[in-house]
PDB file of C-alpha atoms in Angstrom:
ATOM      1  CA  MET V  27      52.435  24.278 133.836  1.00 43.00           C
ATOM      2  CA  THR V  28      51.064  27.814 133.797  1.00 43.00           C
ATOM      3  CA  LEU V  29      51.061  30.301 136.643  1.00 41.00           C
ATOM      4  CA  PRO V  30      50.297  33.997 136.924  1.00 39.00           C
ATOM      5  CA  LYS V  31      53.240  36.362 137.171  1.00 40.00           C
ATOM      6  CA  VAL V  32      54.365  36.413 140.795  1.00 39.00           C
ATOM      7  CA  SER V  33      57.151  37.744 142.937  1.00 40.00           C
ATOM      8  CA  ILE V  34      59.115  34.742 144.225  1.00 41.00           C
ATOM      9  CA  ASN V  35      60.683  35.050 147.668  1.00 44.00           C
ATOM     10  CA  ALA V  36      63.869  33.181 148.446  1.00 41.00           C
ATOM     11  CA  ASP V  37      62.810  32.702 152.067  1.00 45.00           C
ATOM     12  CA  GLN V  38      61.104  29.546 153.304  1.00 43.00           C
ATOM     13  CA  PRO V  39      57.673  29.857 154.969  1.00 41.00           C
ATOM     14  CA  SER V  40      58.187  30.408 158.698  1.00 40.00           C
ATOM     15  CA  THR V  41      55.558  27.858 159.687  1.00 44.00           C
ATOM     16  CA  THR V  42      54.544  24.446 158.423  1.00 59.00           C
ATOM     17  CA  LEU V  43      51.373  24.747 156.343  1.00 63.00           C
ATOM     18  CA  HIS V  44      49.217  21.969 154.982  1.00 67.00           C
ATOM     19  CA  ASN V  45      48.106  24.047 152.001  1.00 68.00           C
ATOM     20  CA  TYR V  46      49.718  27.061 150.363  1.00 66.00           C
ATOM     21  CA  TYR V  47      47.396  29.764 149.071  1.00 65.00           C
ATOM     22  CA  GLU V  48      50.032  32.351 148.116  1.00 70.00           C
ATOM     23  CA  ALA V  49      52.501  31.823 145.298  1.00 72.00           C
ATOM     24  CA  HIS V  50      55.422  33.350 147.218  1.00 72.00           C
ATOM     25  CA  LYS V  51      54.947  30.689 149.915  1.00 76.00           C
ATOM     26  CA  PHE V  52      54.474  27.830 147.460  1.00 80.00           C
ATOM     27  CA  LEU V  53      57.482  28.595 145.248  1.00 81.00           C
ATOM     28  CA  ARG V  54      61.043  29.602 145.993  1.00 84.00           C
ATOM     29  CA  ARG V  55      64.325  30.003 144.123  1.00 86.00           C
ATOM     30  CA  GLU V  56      67.036  27.683 145.425  1.00 84.00           C
ATOM     31  CA  ALA V  57      69.660  28.955 142.993  1.00 81.00           C
ATOM     32  CA  PRO V  58      69.794  30.911 139.737  1.00 83.00           C
ATOM     33  CA  GLY V  59      67.671  29.025 137.246  1.00 81.00           C
ATOM     34  CA  ARG V  60      66.378  26.536 139.850  1.00 86.00           C
ATOM     35  CA  LEU V  61      62.806  26.921 141.108  1.00 86.00           C
ATOM     36  CA  VAL V  62      61.269  24.492 143.607  1.00 87.00           C
ATOM     37  CA  ASN V  63      57.887  24.250 145.294  1.00 83.00           C
ATOM     38  CA  ALA V  64      57.107  23.884 148.982  1.00 80.00           C
ATOM     39  CA  LEU V  65      57.600  20.098 148.670  1.00 81.00           C
ATOM     40  CA  GLY V  66      61.123  20.512 147.316  1.00 82.00           C
ATOM     41  CA  GLN V  67      60.112  19.441 143.802  1.00 84.00           C
ATOM     42  CA  ARG V  68      61.788  21.035 140.764  1.00 86.00           C
ATOM     43  CA  THR V  69      59.307  23.359 139.045  1.00 87.00           C
ATOM     44  CA  MET V  70      59.128  25.270 135.779  1.00 86.00           C
ATOM     45  CA  LEU V  71      57.214  28.419 134.921  1.00 85.00           C
ATOM     46  CA  VAL V  72      56.211  28.157 131.267  1.00 88.00           C
ATOM     47  CA  SER V  73      54.018  30.101 128.872  1.00 90.00           C
ATOM     48  CA  GLU V  74      50.967  28.853 127.013  1.00 92.00           C
ATOM     49  CA  ASP V  75      53.038  29.061 123.831  1.00 94.00           C
ATOM     50  CA  PHE V  76      55.449  26.507 125.313  1.00 93.00           C
ATOM     51  CA  ILE V  77      52.619  24.043 126.005  1.00 92.00           C
ATOM     52  CA  VAL V  78      51.130  24.496 122.541  1.00 92.00           C
ATOM     53  CA  GLY V  79      54.527  24.222 120.850  1.00 94.00           C
ATOM     54  CA  TYR V  80      55.395  21.041 122.729  1.00 91.00           C
ATOM     55  CA  GLN V  81      52.100  19.377 121.827  1.00 91.00           C
ATOM     56  CA  VAL V  82      52.228  20.419 118.170  1.00 91.00           C
ATOM     57  CA  ALA V  83      55.869  19.361 117.776  1.00 95.00           C
ATOM     58  CA  LEU V  84      55.147  15.913 119.230  1.00 94.00           C
ATOM     59  CA  GLU V  85      52.156  15.401 116.950  1.00 92.00           C
ATOM     60  CA  GLU V  86      54.184  16.454 113.911  1.00 94.00           C
ATOM     61  CA  GLU V  87      56.971  14.065 114.878  1.00 94.00           C
ATOM     62  CA  VAL V  88      54.997  10.896 115.686  1.00 95.00           C
ATOM     63  CA  GLY V  89      51.490  11.550 114.338  1.00 91.00           C
ATOM     64  CA  ASP V  90      48.644   9.592 115.923  1.00 87.00           C
ATOM     65  CA  ALA V  91      51.018   8.003 118.438  1.00 94.00           C
ATOM     66  CA  ALA V  92      51.369  11.350 120.237  1.00 94.00           C
ATOM     67  CA  GLY V  93      48.294  10.754 122.387  1.00 93.00           C
ATOM     68  CA  GLU V  94      49.582   7.393 123.615  1.00 95.00           C
ATOM     69  CA  ILE V  95      53.030   8.819 124.344  1.00 96.00           C
ATOM     70  CA  MET V  96      51.530  11.656 126.382  1.00 96.00           C
ATOM     71  CA  TYR V  97      49.286   9.186 128.207  1.00 97.00           C
ATOM     72  CA  ARG V  98      52.269   6.999 129.156  1.00 97.00           C
ATOM     73  CA  CYS V  99      54.200  10.068 130.327  1.00 96.00           C
ATOM     74  CA  GLY V 100      51.218  11.097 132.457  1.00 97.00           C
ATOM     75  CA  PHE V 101      50.904   7.570 133.828  1.00 98.00           C
ATOM     76  CA  GLU V 102      54.541   7.523 134.941  1.00 97.00           C
ATOM     77  CA  TRP V 103      54.149  11.019 136.379  1.00 94.00           C
ATOM     78  CA  GLY V 104      51.135   9.891 138.421  1.00 97.00           C
ATOM     79  CA  ARG V 105      52.814   6.674 139.565  1.00 96.00           C
ATOM     80  CA  GLN V 106      55.823   8.512 140.935  1.00 95.00           C
ATOM     81  CA  ASP V 107      53.781  11.370 142.371  1.00 94.00           C
ATOM     82  CA  ILE V 108      51.361   9.228 144.395  1.00 96.00           C
ATOM     83  CA  THR V 109      54.229   7.109 145.750  1.00 94.00           C
ATOM     84  CA  GLY V 110      56.051  10.205 146.955  1.00 93.00           C
ATOM     85  CA  PHE V 111      52.801  11.632 148.284  1.00 94.00           C
ATOM     86  CA  GLU V 112      52.237   8.666 150.601  1.00 95.00           C
ATOM     87  CA  THR V 113      55.615   9.265 152.228  1.00 93.00           C
ATOM     88  CA  ARG V 114      55.007  13.013 152.555  1.00 90.00           C
ATOM     89  CA  PHE V 115      51.496  12.503 153.904  1.00 92.00           C
ATOM     90  CA  THR V 116      52.692  10.196 156.688  1.00 93.00           C
ATOM     91  CA  ALA V 117      55.477  12.598 157.678  1.00 89.00           C
ATOM     92  CA  GLU V 118      53.139  15.597 157.660  1.00 87.00           C
ATOM     93  CA  PHE V 119      50.125  14.167 159.481  1.00 89.00           C
ATOM     94  CA  GLY V 120      51.622  11.373 161.572  1.00 91.00           C
ATOM     95  CA  PHE V 121      49.467   8.625 160.060  1.00 92.00           C
ATOM     96  CA  GLY V 122      49.255   6.938 156.684  1.00 92.00           C
ATOM     97  CA  PRO V 123      46.916   7.889 153.821  1.00 92.00           C
ATOM     98  CA  GLY V 124      45.006   4.641 154.372  1.00 90.00           C
ATOM     99  CA  ASP V 125      44.040   5.825 157.850  1.00 93.00           C
ATOM    100  CA  ALA V 126      42.674   9.151 156.621  1.00 93.00           C
ATOM    101  CA  LYS V 127      39.264  10.027 155.259  1.00 94.00           C
ATOM    102  CA  PHE V 128      39.424   9.167 151.567  1.00 94.00           C
ATOM    103  CA  GLY V 129      38.224  12.592 150.436  1.00 94.00           C
ATOM    104  CA  MET V 130      40.675  14.412 152.686  1.00 93.00           C
ATOM    105  CA  MET V 131      43.508  12.263 151.384  1.00 95.00           C
ATOM    106  CA  LEU V 132      42.577  12.909 147.734  1.00 96.00           C
ATOM    107  CA  GLU V 133      42.286  16.667 148.223  1.00 94.00           C
ATOM    108  CA  THR V 134      45.625  16.758 150.034  1.00 93.00           C
ATOM    109  CA  TRP V 135      47.220  14.949 147.100  1.00 95.00           C
ATOM    110  CA  TRP V 136      45.675  17.224 144.469  1.00 95.00           C
ATOM    111  CA  TRP V 137      46.188  20.580 146.173  1.00 90.00           C
ATOM    112  CA  PRO V 138      49.878  21.104 145.233  1.00 89.00           C
ATOM    113  CA  LEU V 139      48.985  20.347 141.606  1.00 92.00           C
ATOM    114  CA  GLN V 140      46.181  22.895 141.668  1.00 91.00           C
ATOM    115  CA  ALA V 141      48.458  25.447 143.311  1.00 87.00           C
ATOM    116  CA  ALA V 142      51.005  24.821 140.537  1.00 87.00           C
ATOM    117  CA  GLY V 143      48.487  25.666 137.823  1.00 89.00           C
ATOM    118  CA  TRP V 144      47.165  22.257 136.718  1.00 94.00           C
ATOM    119  CA  GLY V 145      43.525  23.175 137.400  1.00 95.00           C
ATOM    120  CA  ALA V 146      40.754  22.402 139.867  1.00 96.00           C
ATOM    121  CA  TRP V 147      39.009  19.048 139.990  1.00 97.00           C
ATOM    122  CA  ARG V 148      35.852  17.293 141.138  1.00 96.00           C
ATOM    123  CA  TYR V 149      35.796  13.512 141.457  1.00 96.00           C
ATOM    124  CA  ASP V 150      32.737  11.251 141.416  1.00 95.00           C
ATOM    125  CA  LEU V 151      33.045   7.947 143.272  1.00 94.00           C
ATOM    126  CA  SER V 152      29.330   7.117 143.174  1.00 91.00           C
ATOM    127  CA  HIS V 153      29.955   4.386 140.554  1.00 90.00           C
ATOM    128  CA  ARG V 154      32.942   2.801 142.273  1.00 87.00           C
ATOM    129  CA  LYS V 155      30.969  -0.403 142.944  1.00 86.00           C
ATOM    130  CA  GLU V 156      30.750  -0.768 139.170  1.00 87.00           C
ATOM    131  CA  GLY V 157      34.493  -0.155 138.975  1.00 90.00           C
ATOM    132  CA  LEU V 158      34.186   3.348 137.493  1.00 94.00           C
ATOM    133  CA  VAL V 159      35.499   6.729 138.622  1.00 96.00           C
ATOM    134  CA  PHE V 160      34.592   9.988 136.876  1.00 96.00           C
ATOM    135  CA  ILE V 161      36.671  13.143 137.224  1.00 97.00           C
ATOM    136  CA  ASP V 162      35.796  16.673 136.136  1.00 97.00           C
ATOM    137  CA  LEU V 163      38.748  18.980 135.505  1.00 98.00           C
ATOM    138  CA  PHE V 164      38.397  22.741 135.341  1.00 97.00           C
ATOM    139  CA  ASP V 165      41.004  25.041 133.765  1.00 95.00           C
ATOM    140  CA  SER V 166      43.194  22.297 132.325  1.00 96.00           C
ATOM    141  CA  ALA V 167      46.665  23.741 131.726  1.00 94.00           C
ATOM    142  CA  VAL V 168      46.826  21.869 128.409  1.00 95.00           C
ATOM    143  CA  ALA V 169      43.332  22.462 127.023  1.00 95.00           C
ATOM    144  CA  ARG V 170      43.220  26.115 128.089  1.00 93.00           C
ATOM    145  CA  SER V 171      46.500  26.734 126.282  1.00 94.00           C
ATOM    146  CA  ILE V 172      45.598  24.873 123.084  1.00 93.00           C
ATOM    147  CA  GLY V 173      42.043  26.179 122.784  1.00 92.00           C
ATOM    148  CA  ASN V 174      39.161  24.749 120.763  1.00 93.00           C
ATOM    149  CA  VAL V 175      40.612  22.268 118.269  1.00 93.00           C
ATOM    150  CA  GLY V 176      37.668  19.857 118.216  1.00 90.00           C
ATOM    151  CA  LYS V 177      39.328  16.910 119.978  1.00 90.00           C
ATOM    152  CA  VAL V 178      40.510  15.741 123.389  1.00 92.00           C
ATOM    153  CA  VAL V 179      44.033  16.903 124.235  1.00 95.00           C
ATOM    154  CA  CYS V 180      44.532  16.187 127.970  1.00 96.00           C
ATOM    155  CA  HIS V 181      46.246  12.815 127.618  1.00 96.00           C
ATOM    156  CA  TYR V 182      48.725  13.593 130.406  1.00 96.00           C
ATOM    157  CA  TYR V 183      45.885  13.960 132.886  1.00 97.00           C
ATOM    158  CA  ALA V 184      44.197  10.740 131.744  1.00 97.00           C
ATOM    159  CA  GLY V 185      47.386   8.785 132.356  1.00 98.00           C
ATOM    160  CA  MET V 186      48.052  10.454 135.684  1.00 98.00           C
ATOM    161  CA  PHE V 187      44.543   9.805 137.029  1.00 98.00           C
ATOM    162  CA  ALA V 188      44.726   6.171 135.888  1.00 98.00           C
ATOM    163  CA  ALA V 189      48.020   5.625 137.712  1.00 98.00           C
ATOM    164  CA  VAL V 190      46.888   7.325 140.918  1.00 97.00           C
ATOM    165  CA  PHE V 191      43.516   5.639 141.265  1.00 97.00           C
ATOM    166  CA  GLY V 192      45.003   2.316 140.198  1.00 96.00           C
ATOM    167  CA  HIS V 193      47.625   2.663 142.930  1.00 96.00           C
ATOM    168  CA  LEU V 194      44.990   3.476 145.532  1.00 95.00           C
ATOM    169  CA  ALA V 195      42.762   0.590 144.376  1.00 93.00           C
ATOM    170  CA  ARG V 196      45.750  -1.790 144.299  1.00 93.00           C
ATOM    171  CA  ARG V 197      44.926  -2.940 140.778  1.00 94.00           C
ATOM    172  CA  GLU V 198      45.711  -1.881 137.255  1.00 95.00           C
ATOM    173  CA  LEU V 199      43.350   0.744 135.878  1.00 96.00           C
ATOM    174  CA  SER V 200      43.222   2.720 132.649  1.00 97.00           C
ATOM    175  CA  GLY V 201      41.901   6.179 131.867  1.00 97.00           C
ATOM    176  CA  ILE V 202      40.429   8.181 129.016  1.00 96.00           C
ATOM    177  CA  GLU V 203      39.235  11.720 128.489  1.00 97.00           C
ATOM    178  CA  ILE V 204      35.624  11.638 127.291  1.00 95.00           C
ATOM    179  CA  GLN V 205      34.978  15.388 127.240  1.00 95.00           C
ATOM    180  CA  CYS V 206      37.422  18.252 126.749  1.00 96.00           C
ATOM    181  CA  TYR V 207      37.538  22.017 126.948  1.00 96.00           C
ATOM    182  CA  SER V 208      39.289  21.839 123.584  1.00 95.00           C
ATOM    183  CA  MET V 209      36.076  20.392 122.128  1.00 93.00           C
ATOM    184  CA  GLY V 210      34.128  23.500 123.102  1.00 93.00           C
ATOM    185  CA  GLU V 211      32.974  22.153 126.478  1.00 94.00           C
ATOM    186  CA  ASP V 212      33.216  24.212 129.651  1.00 94.00           C
ATOM    187  CA  HIS V 213      35.377  21.608 131.403  1.00 96.00           C
ATOM    188  CA  CYS V 214      37.140  18.299 130.833  1.00 97.00           C
ATOM    189  CA  LYS V 215      35.847  14.916 132.011  1.00 97.00           C
ATOM    190  CA  PHE V 216      37.793  11.701 132.526  1.00 97.00           C
ATOM    191  CA  LEU V 217      36.770   8.092 133.029  1.00 97.00           C
ATOM    192  CA  ILE V 218      38.892   5.665 135.055  1.00 97.00           C
ATOM    193  CA  GLY V 219      38.179   1.926 135.005  1.00 95.00           C
ATOM    194  CA  SER V 220      39.332  -1.486 133.782  1.00 94.00           C
ATOM    195  CA  SER V 221      41.134  -1.667 130.451  1.00 92.00           C
ATOM    196  CA  LYS V 222      38.137  -3.508 128.941  1.00 92.00           C
ATOM    197  CA  ARG V 223      35.748  -0.693 129.784  1.00 91.00           C
ATOM    198  CA  ILE V 224      38.185   2.017 128.798  1.00 93.00           C
ATOM    199  CA  ASN V 225      38.717   0.338 125.411  1.00 92.00           C
ATOM    200  CA  ALA V 226      34.953   0.315 124.892  1.00 91.00           C
ATOM    201  CA  ALA V 227      34.705   3.982 125.877  1.00 91.00           C
ATOM    202  CA  GLN V 228      37.589   4.814 123.547  1.00 89.00           C
ATOM    203  CA  PHE V 229      35.728   3.208 120.636  1.00 90.00           C
ATOM    204  CA  TRP V 230      32.530   5.136 121.427  1.00 91.00           C
ATOM    205  CA  VAL V 231      34.387   8.440 121.743  1.00 88.00           C
ATOM    206  CA  ALA V 232      36.078   7.792 118.396  1.00 85.00           C
ATOM    207  CA  GLU V 233      32.614   7.186 116.907  1.00 85.00           C
ATOM    208  CA  GLY V 234      31.484  10.605 118.170  1.00 86.00           C
ATOM    209  CA  ALA V 235      29.642   9.658 121.366  1.00 87.00           C
ATOM    210  CA  THR V 236      29.255  12.413 123.950  1.00 89.00           C
ATOM    211  CA  ALA V 237      30.356  12.037 127.568  1.00 89.00           C
ATOM    212  CA  THR V 238      26.716  11.581 128.618  1.00 90.00           C
ATOM    213  CA  GLU V 239      26.244   8.812 126.050  1.00 90.00           C
ATOM    214  CA  VAL V 240      29.435   7.055 127.133  1.00 89.00           C
ATOM    215  CA  MET V 241      28.377   7.185 130.779  1.00 87.00           C
ATOM    216  CA  SER V 242      24.918   5.854 129.906  1.00 86.00           C
ATOM    217  CA  ARG V 243      26.306   2.923 127.898  1.00 87.00           C
ATOM    218  CA  LEU V 244      28.705   1.949 130.656  1.00 82.00           C
TER     219      LEU V 244
END
């Protein structure tokens, strides 16, 4: 993940905050070489070169399978993160995520990720009756680092979003990136839905369909 250069305080915030808007309150050093966030999660500060090098090395090692590997890593990341979030949410607010306004719950889940440098998001639930969720991602840590390479690169995010929304919907869902900053777009766009629909969208994207065309066909 990428973050601006900041001065990290060793002290804990003096009060309990729901959201952290200052890096020195969100991050702290527990010990030499060990950085954690306000949730107690182990954190790394890495450069854009690290992200690019990791992605390129994986693609050179496994070829076309790199995208699927990154997707599965993102899926496991999302599965574990949303499970831990439900426990934290209940402890912090005194009631479960299912008893909260859905939008408030989603924003509370995403905020630590945005604070850590994973980007800002905008979700669209207007097609949920058709079993579809669309997500816009701005300032993707992956795509911003890699730059314009003419293809989608945010497989981690696609897997993470699929795991999280599948967990909340209590059914298995899949995800795909249908528009990417690394394709020259101004932001990334993801589609979450059943595996059948995601497979169809994957075929259309491979054939060169734009995000608007994919959405129209679905």
